[in-house]
Structure formats: C-alpha cells, structure tokens
Coordinates of N, CA and C in Angstrom, one line a residue:
M10 N 97.8 114.0 113.3 CA 97.5 114.3 111.0 C 95.5 113.2 111.6
N11 N 95.2 114.3 110.7 CA 93.9 114.0 110.7 C 93.7 114.0 109.4
Y12 N 92.2 112.9 109.4 CA 92.2 112.3 108.3 C 90.1 112.0 108.2
Y13 N 90.1 111.7 106.9 CA 88.6 111.6 107.0 C 87.7 110.6 106.9
D14 N 88.7 109.6 105.7 CA 88.6 109.0 105.4 C 90.0 108.0 104.7
F15 N 88.9 106.6 103.8 CA 90.5 106.3 103.5 C 89.2 105.0 102.4
K16 N 90.2 104.6 101.1 CA 89.1 104.3 100.1 C 90.3 103.0 99.0
I17 N 89.7 102.3 98.8 CA 90.8 101.9 97.3 C 90.2 102.5 96.1
T18 N 91.2 102.7 95.4 CA 90.5 104.1 94.1 C 91.1 103.3 93.4
F19 N 90.7 103.1 92.0 CA 91.5 102.9 90.7 C 91.9 104.1 89.7
N20 N 91.5 104.9 89.6 CA 91.2 106.4 89.1 C 92.4 107.7 89.3
E21 N 92.8 107.2 90.7 CA 93.4 108.5 91.1 C 95.4 108.5 90.3
I22 N 95.8 108.0 90.9 CA 97.4 107.6 89.9 C 96.8 106.2 88.5
P23 N 96.9 106.8 87.3 CA 97.0 106.1 86.6 C 98.3 104.5 86.1
Q24 N 96.9 103.2 86.4 CA 97.2 102.2 86.1 C 98.7 102.2 87.7
E25 N 97.8 102.3 88.7 CA 98.4 102.1 90.0 C 96.4 102.1 90.6
I26 N 95.9 101.2 91.5 CA 95.5 100.6 92.6 C 96.3 101.9 93.7
S27 N 95.0 102.4 94.8 CA 95.4 103.3 95.3 C 94.5 103.1 96.6
I28 N 95.8 103.2 97.9 CA 94.8 103.2 99.1 C 94.9 105.0 99.2
V29 N 93.9 105.0 99.5 CA 93.6 107.0 99.4 C 93.1 107.1 100.4
F30 N 93.6 108.4 101.4 CA 93.1 109.0 103.0 C 92.9 110.6 102.8
S31 N 92.1 111.1 102.4 CA 92.0 112.2 102.8 C 92.5 112.4 104.7
I32 N 93.1 113.8 103.4 CA 94.1 113.9 105.2 C 92.8 115.9 105.2
T33 N 92.2 116.0 106.3 CA 92.1 117.8 106.9 C 92.8 118.5 106.6
G34 N 92.7 119.9 107.1 CA 93.1 120.5 107.9 C 93.3 121.4 106.1
C35 N 93.0 121.2 105.0 CA 93.5 122.0 103.9 C 93.7 123.0 103.5
G36 N 94.5 123.9 102.9 CA 94.1 125.9 103.7 C 94.2 126.7 102.1
G37 N 93.8 125.1 101.1 CA 94.6 125.4 100.1 C 92.5 126.7 99.2
K38 N 91.2 125.7 99.8 CA 90.0 126.6 99.5 C 89.9 126.7 97.9
C39 N 90.2 126.3 97.3 CA 89.9 126.3 95.8 C 88.8 126.4 95.9
F40 N 88.4 127.2 95.1 CA 87.0 127.2 94.1 C 86.1 126.6 93.7
G41 N 85.0 125.7 94.3 CA 84.4 125.2 92.7 C 84.8 124.0 93.5
C42 N 86.2 123.3 95.2 CA 86.2 121.8 95.7 C 84.9 121.3 95.7
H43 N 85.5 119.6 95.2 CA 84.6 119.2 94.9 C 84.8 118.1 96.6
S44 N 85.9 118.6 97.7 CA 85.8 118.2 99.1 C 85.8 119.1 100.4
E45 N 85.2 120.1 100.6 CA 85.6 121.4 100.9 C 85.0 120.9 102.4
F46 N 84.7 119.2 102.5 CA 84.4 118.8 103.9 C 85.6 118.9 104.7
L47 N 87.3 118.9 103.8 CA 88.5 118.4 104.0 C 89.4 119.7 104.4
H48 N 88.8 120.6 104.3 CA 89.2 122.1 104.6 C 89.5 122.4 106.5
D49 N 88.2 122.0 107.0 CA 88.2 121.9 109.1 C 88.6 120.8 108.8
R50 N 90.2 120.9 109.8 CA 90.4 119.8 110.8 C 89.8 118.7 111.8
D51 N 89.1 119.8 111.7 CA 88.3 119.0 112.8 C 87.0 117.8 112.2
N52 N 86.8 117.5 111.4 CA 86.3 117.2 110.4 C 87.6 115.4 111.1
G53 N 87.7 115.4 111.2 CA 88.6 114.5 111.2 C 89.1 113.5 112.2
N54 N 89.9 113.1 111.6 CA 90.2 111.4 113.2 C 91.6 111.3 113.3
K55 N 92.6 111.3 114.4 CA 93.7 110.9 113.3 C 94.2 109.5 113.3
L56 N 95.1 110.2 112.4 CA 95.6 108.8 111.4 C 96.6 108.3 112.5
E57 N 96.7 107.6 113.1 CA 97.0 106.5 114.0 C 98.0 105.3 113.7
L58 N 98.9 105.0 113.6 CA 99.9 104.3 113.4 C 99.6 103.1 112.9
D59 N 99.7 102.9 114.2 CA 98.5 101.6 114.1 C 97.7 101.4 113.9
M60 N 97.0 102.1 113.2 CA 96.0 101.6 112.3 C 95.9 101.7 110.9
Y61 N 96.8 103.0 110.9 CA 97.6 102.7 109.9 C 98.6 101.8 108.8
K62 N 98.9 101.0 109.7 CA 99.4 100.3 109.0 C 98.3 99.2 109.2
S63 N 97.8 98.9 109.7 CA 97.2 98.0 109.4 C 96.1 98.0 108.3
I64 N 95.9 99.9 108.3 CA 95.3 99.6 106.8 C 96.3 99.1 105.7
L65 N 97.4 98.8 105.9 CA 98.1 98.7 104.4 C 98.4 97.1 104.6
S66 N 98.9 96.8 105.8 CA 99.2 94.9 105.7 C 97.9 94.5 104.8
D67 N 96.8 94.7 105.1 CA 95.7 94.6 105.5 C 94.7 94.6 103.8
N68 N 95.6 95.8 102.9 CA 95.0 95.9 101.6 C 96.4 95.5 100.4
Q69 N 97.5 95.3 101.2 CA 98.7 94.4 100.2 C 98.6 93.0 99.1
S70 N 97.6 92.9 99.1 CA 97.7 91.7 97.5 C 96.9 92.3 96.3
L71 N 95.9 93.6 96.7 CA 95.2 93.9 96.4 C 96.2 96.1 95.9
A72 N 96.0 96.9 96.8 CA 96.9 97.9 96.7 C 98.5 97.5 96.3
T73 N 98.6 98.6 94.8 CA 100.1 99.4 95.0 C 100.8 100.7 95.1
T74 N 99.4 101.9 95.5 CA 99.8 103.0 96.4 C 99.7 103.4 96.9
V75 N 99.8 104.1 97.9 CA 99.6 104.8 99.0 C 99.5 106.0 98.4
L76 N 98.5 107.0 98.7 CA 97.9 108.2 98.3 C 96.9 109.0 99.1
F77 N 97.9 110.6 99.3 CA 97.1 110.8 99.9 C 96.7 112.3 99.6
L78 N 95.8 113.1 100.0 CA 94.9 114.2 99.2 C 95.2 114.9 100.1
G79 N 95.7 115.8 99.9 CA 96.7 116.8 101.4 C 97.3 116.7 101.6
G80 N 98.0 117.0 103.2 CA 98.9 116.0 104.2 C 99.8 117.6 103.7
E81 N 100.3 117.6 103.2 CA 102.0 118.5 102.3 C 101.8 119.4 103.6
W82 N 101.7 120.0 104.7 CA 101.7 121.3 105.8 C 101.2 120.0 106.8
E83 N 101.7 118.9 107.3 CA 101.8 117.9 108.5 C 102.9 117.1 107.9
V84 N 104.0 117.5 109.6 CA 105.4 116.6 110.2 C 105.4 115.5 109.5
D85 N 104.3 114.8 110.0 CA 104.7 113.5 109.9 C 104.6 112.5 109.0
L86 N 103.5 113.8 108.3 CA 103.8 113.1 106.5 C 104.8 112.5 105.9
I87 N 105.6 112.7 106.1 CA 107.4 112.2 105.5 C 107.0 110.6 106.1
E88 N 106.9 110.8 108.0 CA 107.0 109.1 108.5 C 106.1 108.2 107.3
Y89 N 105.1 108.6 107.5 CA 103.9 107.6 106.9 C 104.6 107.5 105.5
L90 N 105.0 108.1 104.9 CA 105.2 107.9 102.9 C 106.3 106.4 102.9
K91 N 107.4 106.9 104.2 CA 108.6 106.1 105.0 C 108.1 104.6 105.0
I92 N 107.0 104.1 105.9 CA 106.6 103.6 106.5 C 105.6 102.5 104.9
A93 N 104.9 103.4 104.5 CA 104.3 103.0 103.1 C 105.2 102.2 102.1
K94 N 106.5 102.9 101.6 CA 107.1 101.9 101.5 C 107.8 100.9 102.2
K95 N 108.0 100.3 103.1 CA 108.5 99.9 104.2 C 107.3 98.3 103.3
F96 N 106.2 98.6 103.9 CA 105.2 98.2 102.9 C 105.1 97.3 101.3
G97 N 106.7 98.2 101.3 CA 106.5 97.5 99.7 C 105.2 98.8 98.6
Y98 N 104.6 99.0 98.7 CA 103.9 100.6 98.2 C 104.7 102.3 98.0
K99 N 103.5 102.4 96.5 CA 104.7 103.6 95.4 C 104.1 104.1 96.8
T100 N 104.2 106.0 96.3 CA 104.0 106.9 97.5 C 103.5 107.8 96.5
A101 N 102.0 108.4 97.2 CA 101.4 110.3 95.7 C 101.3 111.1 96.1
L102 N 101.4 111.6 96.8 CA 100.3 112.6 97.3 C 99.6 113.9 96.1
Y103 N 98.4 114.6 96.3 CA 97.6 115.3 95.5 C 97.5 117.0 96.4
T104 N 98.3 118.1 95.3 CA 98.5 119.0 96.5 C 97.9 119.9 95.9
S105 N 97.2 121.0 96.0 CA 96.6 122.8 95.5 C 97.9 123.0 95.4
S106 N 99.1 122.9 96.4 CA 100.8 123.7 95.7 C 101.2 123.7 94.8
N107 N 102.6 124.6 94.5 CA 102.8 124.1 92.9 C 103.6 123.7 93.6
Y108 N 104.3 122.8 92.1 CA 105.8 121.7 92.4 C 107.4 122.7 93.3
R109 N 107.7 123.7 93.5 CA 108.7 124.6 93.6 C 108.2 124.3 95.0
D110 N 107.1 124.7 95.4 CA 106.5 125.0 96.6 C 107.0 123.7 97.8
I111 N 107.1 122.9 97.1 CA 106.9 121.5 97.6 C 108.7 120.9 98.1
T112 N 107.9 120.4 98.9 CA 110.2 120.2 99.7 C 110.7 119.8 98.9
F113 N 112.7 119.1 98.8 CA 113.3 117.6 98.5 C 112.6 117.2 98.8
R114 N 113.1 117.2 100.8 CA 112.5 116.0 100.9 C 111.4 115.6 101.0
L115 N 109.8 116.3 101.1 CA 109.2 115.1 100.4 C 109.0 114.8 98.8
K116 N 109.3 115.8 98.2 CA 109.9 115.3 97.0 C 110.2 113.7 97.1
Y117 N 111.6 113.7 97.8 CA 111.6 112.6 97.5 C 111.7 110.9 98.2
S118 N 110.3 111.4 98.8 CA 109.8 110.2 99.5 C 108.3 110.0 99.0
L119 N 108.5 110.7 97.1 CA 106.9 110.5 97.0 C 107.8 110.0 95.2
D120 N 106.5 108.4 95.0 CA 106.1 108.4 93.2 C 105.8 109.5 92.1
Y121 N 104.9 110.2 92.9 CA 103.6 110.4 91.8 C 104.1 112.1 92.9
L122 N 103.6 112.7 92.3 CA 103.4 114.1 92.9 C 102.2 115.4 91.7
K123 N 100.3 115.2 92.3 CA 99.8 115.8 91.8 C 99.7 117.3 92.1
V124 N 100.2 118.5 91.4 CA 100.4 119.9 92.0 C 99.9 120.6 91.1
G125 N 99.0 121.9 91.4 CA 98.4 122.6 91.1 C 97.1 122.6 91.7
K126 N 96.6 123.9 91.9 CA 95.1 124.8 92.3 C 94.4 124.2 91.9
Y127 N 92.9 123.8 92.2 CA 91.9 123.6 90.8 C 91.3 124.7 90.9
I128 N 91.3 124.9 89.7 CA 90.2 126.5 89.1 C 89.3 125.8 87.9
D129 N 88.2 126.4 88.4 CA 87.1 125.9 88.2 C 86.7 125.3 86.4
G130 N 86.8 126.5 86.0 CA 86.9 126.8 84.6 C 87.4 126.1 83.4
L131 N 88.6 125.1 84.2 CA 89.8 124.7 83.7 C 89.1 123.5 83.8
G132 N 89.2 122.4 85.1 CA 89.0 121.3 85.6 C 90.0 120.3 86.0
G133 N 89.5 119.8 86.3 CA 91.2 118.3 87.6 C 91.1 118.2 86.5
L134 N 91.8 116.8 87.2 CA 93.0 116.3 85.6 C 92.8 115.8 84.5
E135 N 90.8 115.5 84.4 CA 91.2 114.9 83.1 C 90.3 115.3 81.9
S136 N 90.5 117.2 82.3 CA 90.2 117.9 81.5 C 91.9 118.6 80.5
V137 N 91.6 118.2 79.3 CA 93.2 118.8 78.6 C 92.8 120.6 78.7
L138 N 92.4 121.5 79.5 CA 92.4 122.9 80.5 C 92.9 122.8 81.5
T139 N 93.3 122.0 81.6 CA 93.8 121.5 82.9 C 94.9 122.5 84.1
N140 N 95.3 122.9 84.3 CA 96.7 124.4 84.8 C 97.2 122.1 86.5
Q141 N 96.8 121.7 86.2 CA 97.4 121.0 87.5 C 98.2 119.5 86.7
K142 N 99.1 119.1 87.3 CA 99.4 118.5 86.3 C 100.0 116.6 86.7
L143 N 99.6 115.9 86.8 CA 99.8 114.8 87.5 C 101.5 114.3 87.1
I144 N 103.0 114.3 87.9 CA 103.9 114.3 88.6 C 105.1 113.2 88.3
R145 N 104.5 111.4 87.6 CA 105.7 110.6 87.9 C 107.3 110.9 87.9
L146 N 107.7 110.7 89.4 CA 108.9 111.8 89.7 C 109.6 110.3 89.7
K147 N 110.3 109.1 89.6 CA 110.4 107.8 89.4 C 110.3 106.8 88.9
P148 N 110.9 106.5 87.7 CA 112.7 106.8 88.5 C 112.9 108.0 88.1
K149 N 112.4 108.4 86.3 CA 113.2 109.6 86.0 C 111.6 110.8 86.0
R150 N 111.8 112.3 86.7 CA 110.7 113.2 86.6 C 110.0 113.3 85.1
K151 N 109.1 113.0 85.4 CA 107.8 113.4 83.7 C 106.6 113.4 84.2
D152 N 105.8 114.5 83.5 CA 104.3 115.6 83.7 C 103.9 113.3 82.5
V153 N 103.1 113.3 84.0 CA 101.7 112.1 83.2 C 100.4 112.2 82.7
T154 N 100.4 114.1 83.1 CA 98.8 114.3 83.3 C 98.0 113.8 82.1
H155 N 98.7 113.0 80.9 CA 97.8 113.1 79.7 C 97.3 111.9 79.9
L156 N 97.8 110.8 80.7 CA 97.0 109.6 81.0 C 96.1 109.7 81.6
F157 N 95.4 110.5 82.0 CA 93.5 111.0 82.7 C 93.4 111.3 80.9
W158 N 93.5 111.7 79.9 CA 92.6 112.5 78.7 C 92.4 111.6 77.8
P159 N 90.4 111.8 77.6 CA 89.8 110.2 76.8 C 91.0 110.3 75.6
Q160 N 91.5 110.8 75.6 CA 91.9 109.8 74.4 C 93.7 109.6 74.6
S161 N 93.4 109.2 75.4 CA 94.8 108.2 75.8 C 94.7 106.9 76.4
K162 N 92.8 106.9 76.7 CA 92.7 105.5 77.1 C 92.3 104.9 76.3
P163 N 92.4 103.2 76.1 CA 92.1 102.6 75.6 C 90.7 102.1 75.4
K164 N 89.9 101.9 74.1 CA 88.9 102.2 73.8 C 87.8 101.1 74.2

C-alpha cells in the first residue's frame, strides 16, 4: 500500500483528532477532485508496517482516530486497520465508492465510513447539498454528515 503523506487533522471526523494517511492509486477520478495527485499510485511510497506502527505509537496521546483517504482497493488495508485498533484508535475510511460496494469485512473493521463520489456542483461534506455521507458504523450505524454543516457547529 502506497501513501503520499500523513497529517494530524481536527476536521475530517467530527469530535475526533485523526491521523490521516493519503493513499495513492485512487481510481475514483472525481471531476473537481482536490487531491488529483492521489490518482497515480507512483506518487507515493510504501507504507511500511514498522513506520506505520511508529507513527501510531508516537501520536497515541494526541490522536483518537486513524483515517485512510482511499485504499479500499488494497488487500493490506484491513491488516492496517486491525493494528490501529490494537493501539486503541478508532478507524475511518474516506472512499468515493457507494456504501453497498464496501465489503462487510471492511465495514466491520471501521468506526466511520465516508462514501460517495465528489460531485463539483454539490460540494463536499460541509455542503448541505452534498451527495456524500459520513456514517458512524459503531455502536450503531448512523449518518452523521450533518455535523459538518454550519448550523450544527457551536458558535
């Protein structure tokens, strides 16, 4: 599995601090994509297990969630999610796929799942018009997309 970079963010999963890994090789190719550099698998480097574990260990006191931007096509992804769980993290995946296209095995390994292609005229999760959904899978499946919308945020 190749990744472009990782960063710590406060806005990808509501009420969570996430270690975000940008996985290269995305086949979604959404028009208006803000991360076109992720389409080419060769733009990234191999996410070695030792380095991945080191990143998780180094950020345990800061982050609460490990998020993969893409990667559902990678056979290793579930193993990486299991490792994150062993470190005590929640897990998340952003994908342009539809909910029904994600395997049960992968959904079982996740706490959050963002689904839906980016459609330029509808916007991303922060738009009330968006076709995309952020679903909290545990403890019970619930659409939490509204938490990104301005009227849901404290003033």
